[in-house]
Amino acid sequence: MAPSLPEELPWVEKYRPNKIKDLVYQQEAAQLLHNCLTSGNLPHCLFYGPPGTGKTSAALAFCKELFPPEIYKDRVLELNASDERGIKVVREKIKRFAQGSVSSAQFEGFPCPPFKIIILDEADAITPDAQTALRRTMEQFSKITRFFLLCNYVTRVIDPLASRCAKFRFRSLPMQLQVDRLRYIVDQEGIMVSDDILQTLTSCCNGDLRRAIMTLESAYCLARGSNITDEIINSVTWRVPDHVISQIDSNCLKICSSGENTLQFSELRNMAIEFINNGYPVSEIIYQLCEALIPVNHLNKLQKSVIMIKFAQAEKMLIDGSDELLVLMDIFGVLFQVYNEPDNVEKLIWLTRN
Amino acid sequence: MKSSQYVHFFFSNEPLFFLEDLMTRQGGLLWVDKYRPKTLETLDIHPEWTEKLASLCEQGTLPHLLFYGPSGVGKRTRIYALLRQVFGIAIEKRQVEHRFLKVGEPPKEVELTTITSAHHIELCPADVGYNDRLVIQEIVKEIASSKPIELGNVHRGYKVVVLHDIDEVSKQAQQALRRTMEKYTSCCRIIMSAESVTRVMEPIRSRCLGIRIPCPKKEEIEQVLQKIAKKEGLVLPDCYANQLVTQSKGNLRKAILLLQVGRAIAYPFSQQQQKKNEEEEESWISSQETGWDWERLCYDIANIVIREQNPKQLCNIRNKLYELFCHAIPGDMIFRKITLHLLRMMDEEVAPQVCHWAAHYEYGMKRGSKEIFHLEAFLAKVMYIYYSHIHTQYSMAWMDD
């Protein structure tokens, strides 16, 4: 059983970079980590950025290069949101690990600098109380312990913690780099995929490399050895099909150009019900509709601003758990009025009330 | 497992009568369970996914999966069928356990219902309520991190954790799931089901393959109903089947339940059809639109708002709302139903406003704690809007807040 296991790994894990130099993009962080490998100097670090940009991969790859497997467990403590990280854990577990001294044993081929590393993954999920408790610990033991804080939203890490770390923003990966990486994986797996397909694939993933790899693998599995087509890609991404999005815009246009006497909101209402029945995620509809409406010419600036404000409000409501159907109908209601009365400034502004 | 699934059903016209019929004649099995497809090949709806899922199993590298779509479209059935495909017949030996577990620091006792077989475990973290984070942190991680035991020839090298209603669990619990999903992929796959993916956070979504299950088409529902009727040896006239399909609104489970209730009330079905026609027209329309009694109550409430707008009627509505709450109908379902009925009956001109206020007050309800306040506030607002709309031709109602 043991030898067969590595093959069973999903590609996302299989192709996770094991060395700093394999890291895609993120030059500043890679540069710093690389310097540290040679000099042995390392500040506390804070990596932040959107999902799938390589924060965890960078931290793990760095640790793997720094320490040999034999002492890895003694030197590196990885805590993520799946571990209890209340104030008690910070006071006891983290502090105990941070206190212990390190041996100066050297291993061939590994720099093995005389400090330990604590990786706090998903640091934005640590409670503010626990973060406060961490402040002094970080300073007190900085001689023998370094911290890596990884998070999506830097604003949720309290300032005193952030100011103790060197901050690195992990940016969304540019299309081309993602395509290159996917190309590498595809070559390793021995699959024939055209560049166009890889392009469409990455364009669906908003710079999230993990999602791109994940999608690629699913598409490959679904295609069952035959060629991967656009259609398959569409069925495995989270995106709402483009024709659905353009249908909203064209329906609104059709309704408002049909003359003032035949106000037909019911058509939009039925469309909303149909979308919900089809299971399209409303957050995704908002996101794609927003992208689609910004470049159009048939809306003026005021109309667009009103729509965008509405989107922002709706997104907040959805995150707080509002009913999807009601929110979607609310959005359509606003769209309907915005399309119908492009010049009624007073009313349009009033629509943005909260 | 999901308590609300059948609750609406038992609040129907003749629950006792129906139950009696169920126990004596039909062996105590609901048709929904009796005719639930067990394998991928026998799934009736969405054939396009069947083949794809089968090929996913074949590859041996099953990714994490997230099934999403409205309720009653067969997400759970599909998950079972998929597990059956992967692990074979062994998955059918399922055990339901009620466990009391001590989790967290200091230890808290939580009650959790799990369904287990040799290869999978199934739980619904949202059932635990406030402590769902602890369940995910401790239980799911513990299950996920241990290697599966080898069992005969169906050994797959991984086991499966099924998490239902993942959209209902808290943000912290979802956070807790993130690294667990990555760290233990070598020996564990997670399959989740959700009604609304919007509430599933982005990092979770980017870790799994999303499978969207839309509502079945009307013809598909009708086919399934006819198939069941045939197996039960019943004659199902097309017009009655049509009525059931309309009532079900794309919810296959509801359609099947309605069929069974209809069977218990009167057979042959044609009698029922006639009985409906004799009643006065209005109640016939409402029964066309609605299936269960609680839905009819929502219809009544909407009707009152449209007909008369005054405080007296608001009191009247309050009684009806309390009746709904007494039967444990969740507030968001009431909100949805009433709004849809209102929109259908109202003038098109005020509809966008009603939509706005519906979303507004529903949002308030989700954040607040007393559902009745928000529902009443909404209905009062709609009364006001509608009143001013009728009484002034050029309504300025949108101006006041």
XYZ file of C-alpha atoms in Angstrom, chain B:
401
model
C -30.631 14.253 9.675
C -31.875 17.620 8.561
C -34.854 18.081 10.802
C -36.584 20.605 8.592
C -36.763 18.215 5.692
C -39.868 16.417 6.709
C -41.365 18.888 9.114
C -43.322 20.761 6.480
C -44.700 17.549 5.348
C -46.294 16.597 8.623
C -48.029 19.912 8.816
C -50.366 18.821 6.098
C -54.089 18.397 6.061
C -54.501 14.853 7.217
C -51.347 13.868 9.022
C -52.872 11.233 11.244
C -54.913 9.726 8.508
C -51.889 9.647 6.326
C -49.663 8.131 8.960
C -52.126 5.372 9.573
C -52.243 4.593 5.913
C -48.478 4.698 5.759
C -48.001 2.248 8.575
C -50.653 -0.252 7.618
C -50.567 -0.367 3.877
C -47.161 0.767 2.818
C -44.943 -0.884 5.344
C -43.914 2.349 7.029
C -41.666 3.500 4.249
C -41.860 6.864 2.594
C -41.714 6.555 -1.156
C -38.915 9.070 -1.193
C -36.765 6.552 0.671
C -38.228 3.445 -0.874
C -37.507 4.520 -4.430
C -34.280 6.374 -3.754
C -31.847 5.302 -6.484
C -28.888 3.439 -5.023
C -26.384 3.406 -7.834
C -25.150 5.948 -10.334
C -26.728 4.081 -13.240
C -30.199 4.160 -11.744
C -30.275 7.906 -11.103
C -33.221 9.318 -12.986
C -32.331 12.969 -13.340
C -29.268 14.808 -14.639
C -27.791 12.026 -16.760
C -25.045 14.425 -17.858
C -23.420 14.203 -14.448
C -23.794 10.473 -14.051
C -21.123 9.618 -16.586
C -18.775 12.294 -15.355
C -19.039 11.122 -11.772
C -18.440 7.545 -12.833
C -15.254 8.563 -14.588
C -14.124 10.506 -11.522
C -14.334 7.333 -9.474
C -12.463 5.296 -12.042
C -9.400 7.505 -12.046
C -8.686 6.681 -8.446
C -7.905 10.271 -7.649
C -11.217 11.455 -6.384
C -10.942 15.164 -5.563
C -12.784 16.849 -2.728
C -16.307 17.470 -3.919
C -18.941 20.062 -3.159
C -22.456 19.358 -4.394
C -24.624 22.436 -4.527
C -28.121 23.241 -5.671
C -31.618 23.921 -4.345
C -33.214 21.495 -1.898
C -34.901 18.345 -3.098
C -32.888 17.866 -6.264
C -31.011 14.811 -5.069
C -27.675 16.022 -3.731
C -27.618 13.450 -0.967
C -28.853 10.665 -3.199
C -26.063 11.459 -5.608
C -23.461 11.386 -2.856
C -24.630 7.924 -1.782
C -24.629 6.690 -5.324
C -21.101 7.999 -5.782
C -19.879 6.332 -2.594
C -21.529 3.135 -3.703
C -19.652 3.363 -6.974
C -16.340 3.902 -5.194
C -16.606 1.430 -2.347
C -19.151 -1.045 -3.622
C -21.840 -2.761 -1.625
C -20.042 -2.324 1.705
C -21.290 1.250 1.838
C -24.868 0.032 2.257
C -24.144 -1.209 5.763
C -24.751 2.058 7.506
C -25.067 2.705 11.169
C -26.729 5.687 12.764
C -25.160 6.743 16.031
C -26.036 9.433 18.498
C -22.878 10.370 20.258
C -22.110 12.616 23.138
C -18.664 14.004 22.726
C -16.475 16.147 24.862
C -14.614 18.684 22.795
C -12.635 21.830 23.310
C -10.780 23.348 26.182
C -12.450 23.511 28.717
C -14.397 20.432 27.559
C -17.924 21.017 26.369
C -20.346 18.245 25.713
C -21.954 18.226 22.300
C -24.498 15.864 20.853
C -23.801 14.697 17.359
C -25.543 12.296 15.016
C -23.272 10.409 12.678
C -23.855 7.844 10.006
C -20.951 5.510 9.517
C -19.941 2.610 7.362
C -16.617 0.859 6.996
C -15.436 3.462 4.521
C -17.144 6.681 5.297
C -18.528 8.844 8.028
C -21.260 11.325 7.574
C -22.112 14.222 9.810
C -23.807 17.542 9.854
C -21.643 20.002 11.801
C -24.316 22.686 11.689
C -26.496 20.572 13.992
C -24.173 21.317 16.859
C -24.846 25.030 16.482
C -22.414 27.295 18.229
C -19.804 24.591 18.742
C -19.464 23.575 15.114
C -15.914 24.876 15.018
C -14.865 22.452 17.747
C -16.449 19.543 15.920
C -14.531 20.340 12.754
C -11.309 21.020 14.615
C -11.313 17.857 16.637
C -13.572 15.241 15.165
C -13.121 15.805 11.475
C -9.399 16.290 11.876
C -9.081 13.172 13.932
C -10.981 11.091 11.420
C -9.136 12.611 8.519
C -5.668 12.188 9.933
C -5.834 8.444 10.625
C -5.133 5.977 7.867
C -8.018 3.826 6.621
C -8.002 0.170 7.558
C -7.655 -2.334 4.764
C -10.837 -4.188 4.086
C -10.862 -6.905 1.476
C -10.445 -5.985 -2.140
C -12.213 -2.651 -2.158
C -9.305 -0.912 -0.535
C -8.923 2.545 -1.957
C -6.225 4.121 0.167
C -8.582 6.792 1.379
C -11.810 7.187 3.257
C -14.527 9.713 2.854
C -15.935 12.279 5.246
C -19.322 13.581 4.183
C -20.283 16.959 5.612
C -23.857 18.019 5.033
C -25.131 21.584 4.886
C -21.687 23.080 4.880
C -23.220 26.485 4.105
C -24.896 26.504 7.503
C -21.705 26.223 9.540
C -19.955 29.267 10.932
C -17.026 31.122 9.385
C -14.629 29.839 12.026
C -15.618 26.269 11.349
C -14.982 26.759 7.648
C -11.609 28.284 8.451
C -10.825 25.208 10.473
C -11.554 23.000 7.510
C -9.100 24.696 5.157
C -5.792 23.143 6.081
C -7.404 19.883 7.117
C -8.538 19.473 3.543
C -4.995 19.897 2.261
C -2.948 18.209 4.904
C -4.673 14.873 4.923
C -5.565 14.499 1.266
C -3.420 11.400 1.034
C -5.851 9.356 3.086
C -9.081 11.273 3.214
C -11.522 12.909 0.828
C -14.174 15.331 1.911
C -17.539 15.466 0.192
C -19.806 18.331 1.089
C -23.319 19.392 0.237
C -24.692 22.918 0.325
C -27.771 24.768 -0.753
C -26.113 28.097 -1.310
C -22.433 28.239 -2.227
C -22.389 31.944 -1.551
C -22.024 31.165 2.123
C -19.141 28.766 1.536
C -15.949 30.753 1.751
C -13.661 31.177 -1.225
C -10.690 29.189 0.158
C -12.893 26.140 0.632
C -14.360 26.474 -2.818
C -10.943 26.700 -4.397
C -10.004 23.396 -2.795
C -12.755 21.305 -4.264
C -14.579 20.437 -7.400
C -17.997 22.046 -7.432
C -20.862 20.065 -8.849
C -23.935 22.131 -9.554
C -27.180 20.202 -9.439
C -29.965 22.309 -10.934
C -33.678 21.663 -10.491
C -34.908 18.817 -12.656
C -36.998 19.715 -15.680
C -40.751 19.356 -15.468
C -40.752 16.359 -17.771
C -38.122 14.671 -15.655
C -40.189 15.052 -12.499
C -43.240 13.745 -14.297
C -41.309 10.729 -15.525
C -40.137 9.917 -12.025
C -43.673 10.234 -10.664
C -45.055 7.982 -13.371
C -42.329 5.449 -12.689
C -43.158 5.327 -9.000
C -46.875 5.138 -9.704
C -46.238 2.224 -12.022
C -44.198 0.369 -9.433
C -46.932 0.942 -6.870
C -49.506 -0.257 -9.376
C -51.342 3.046 -9.558
C -52.840 4.901 -12.469
C -51.588 8.462 -12.529
C -53.595 10.673 -14.888
C -51.519 13.242 -16.767
C -53.465 16.201 -15.449
C -52.915 15.190 -11.830
C -49.249 14.527 -12.479
C -49.051 17.983 -14.018
C -50.620 19.545 -10.979
C -48.125 17.814 -8.706
C -45.256 19.016 -10.864
C -46.474 22.607 -10.704
C -46.895 22.404 -6.955
C -43.475 20.928 -6.424
C -41.701 23.895 -8.099
C -38.761 21.775 -9.149
C -38.411 20.030 -5.805
C -38.426 16.340 -6.595
C -38.701 15.242 -2.989
C -41.768 17.398 -2.518
C -43.355 16.022 -5.674
C -42.940 12.450 -4.483
C -44.228 13.248 -1.000
C -47.246 15.002 -2.489
C -47.954 11.981 -4.616
C -47.911 9.747 -1.576
C -50.143 12.080 0.406
C -52.513 12.241 -2.533
C -52.593 8.460 -2.601
C -53.497 8.339 1.075
C -56.262 10.913 0.763
C -58.087 9.473 -2.185
C -57.573 6.930 -4.896
C -58.147 6.865 -7.887
C -56.638 10.279 -8.309
C -59.335 11.535 -10.641
C -61.789 11.903 -7.740
C -59.527 14.414 -6.134
C -59.319 16.382 -9.294
C -63.069 16.700 -9.373
C -63.404 17.568 -5.751
C -61.077 20.496 -6.337
C -63.120 21.744 -9.242
C -66.308 21.874 -7.254
C -64.869 24.091 -4.593
C -65.019 27.805 -5.126
C -62.571 29.082 -7.634
C -60.278 31.044 -5.397
C -59.343 28.290 -3.045
C -58.754 26.147 -6.070
C -56.190 28.601 -7.336
C -54.484 28.652 -3.993
C -54.322 24.883 -3.879
C -52.906 24.923 -7.379
C -50.162 27.204 -6.281
C -49.372 25.543 -3.024
C -48.685 22.123 -1.717
C -48.583 22.091 2.070
C -50.721 23.872 4.582
C -48.003 26.255 5.656
C -47.653 27.419 2.088
C -51.362 28.047 1.950
C -51.086 30.164 5.101
C -48.385 32.265 3.432
C -50.679 32.683 0.474
C -53.474 33.850 2.772
C -51.196 36.398 4.396
C -50.172 37.844 1.034
C -53.812 37.941 0.054
C -54.777 39.953 3.116
C -52.056 42.513 2.432
C -53.296 43.033 -1.095
C -56.945 43.304 -0.154
C -56.969 45.526 2.883
C -54.298 47.726 4.398
C -55.057 48.622 7.985
C -53.892 47.850 11.535
C -56.742 45.443 12.090
C -55.562 43.227 9.288
C -52.044 43.446 10.614
C -53.280 41.873 13.855
C -54.976 39.238 11.799
C -51.699 38.542 10.039
C -49.878 38.311 13.331
C -52.060 35.390 14.372
C -51.298 33.604 11.176
C -47.587 34.236 11.564
C -47.654 32.813 15.060
C -49.388 29.772 13.709
C -46.561 29.336 11.233
C -43.935 29.707 13.939
C -45.776 27.191 16.098
C -45.190 24.640 13.408
C -41.505 25.437 13.327
C -41.417 26.832 9.817
C -38.153 28.770 9.519
C -38.447 32.516 8.988
C -36.532 32.686 5.737
C -38.869 30.189 4.092
C -41.868 32.255 5.174
C -40.196 35.384 3.863
C -39.480 33.834 0.502
C -42.949 32.414 0.044
C -44.819 35.559 1.070
C -42.655 37.763 -1.128
C -43.190 35.549 -4.141
C -46.944 35.534 -3.620
C -47.002 39.300 -3.129
C -45.020 39.894 -6.298
C -47.346 37.721 -8.286
C -50.412 39.615 -7.144
C -49.093 43.156 -7.138
C -48.896 45.873 -9.753
C -45.639 45.768 -11.626
C -44.806 49.336 -10.690
C -44.390 48.673 -6.996
C -42.708 45.295 -7.403
C -39.097 46.581 -7.349
C -39.809 48.377 -4.084
C -41.307 45.288 -2.520
C -38.191 43.378 -3.576
C -36.020 45.973 -1.949
C -37.853 45.929 1.345
C -38.061 42.162 1.372
C -34.280 41.928 1.069
C -33.862 44.723 3.603
C -36.023 43.205 6.317
C -34.863 39.664 5.680
C -31.330 40.908 6.223
C -32.479 42.451 9.485
C -34.070 39.176 10.469
C -30.874 37.214 9.884
C -28.929 39.580 12.082
C -31.597 40.033 14.725
C -33.130 37.417 16.955
C -36.917 37.864 16.902
C -38.129 36.802 13.502
C -41.702 37.982 13.970
C -40.709 41.656 14.318
C -39.022 41.739 10.960
C -41.757 39.864 9.165
C -44.397 42.197 10.567
C -42.349 45.275 9.787
C -42.008 44.079 6.227
C -45.701 43.396 5.809
C -46.617 46.753 7.340
C -44.216 48.435 4.941
C -45.732 46.635 1.975
C -49.222 47.649 3.133
C -48.080 51.250 3.266
C -46.445 51.162 -0.141
C -49.412 49.496 -1.703
C -51.891 51.823 -0.029
C -50.148 54.940 -1.268
C -49.770 53.369 -4.666
C -53.493 52.751 -5.019
C -54.609 56.041 -3.588
C -52.298 58.388 -5.423
C -51.920 57.735 -9.072
C -48.454 59.187 -9.210
C -47.006 57.626 -6.172
C -44.282 59.402 -4.299
C -44.009 56.574 -1.834
C -40.446 55.895 -2.842
C -39.487 59.238 -1.402
C -40.209 58.595 2.248
C -38.237 56.154 4.187
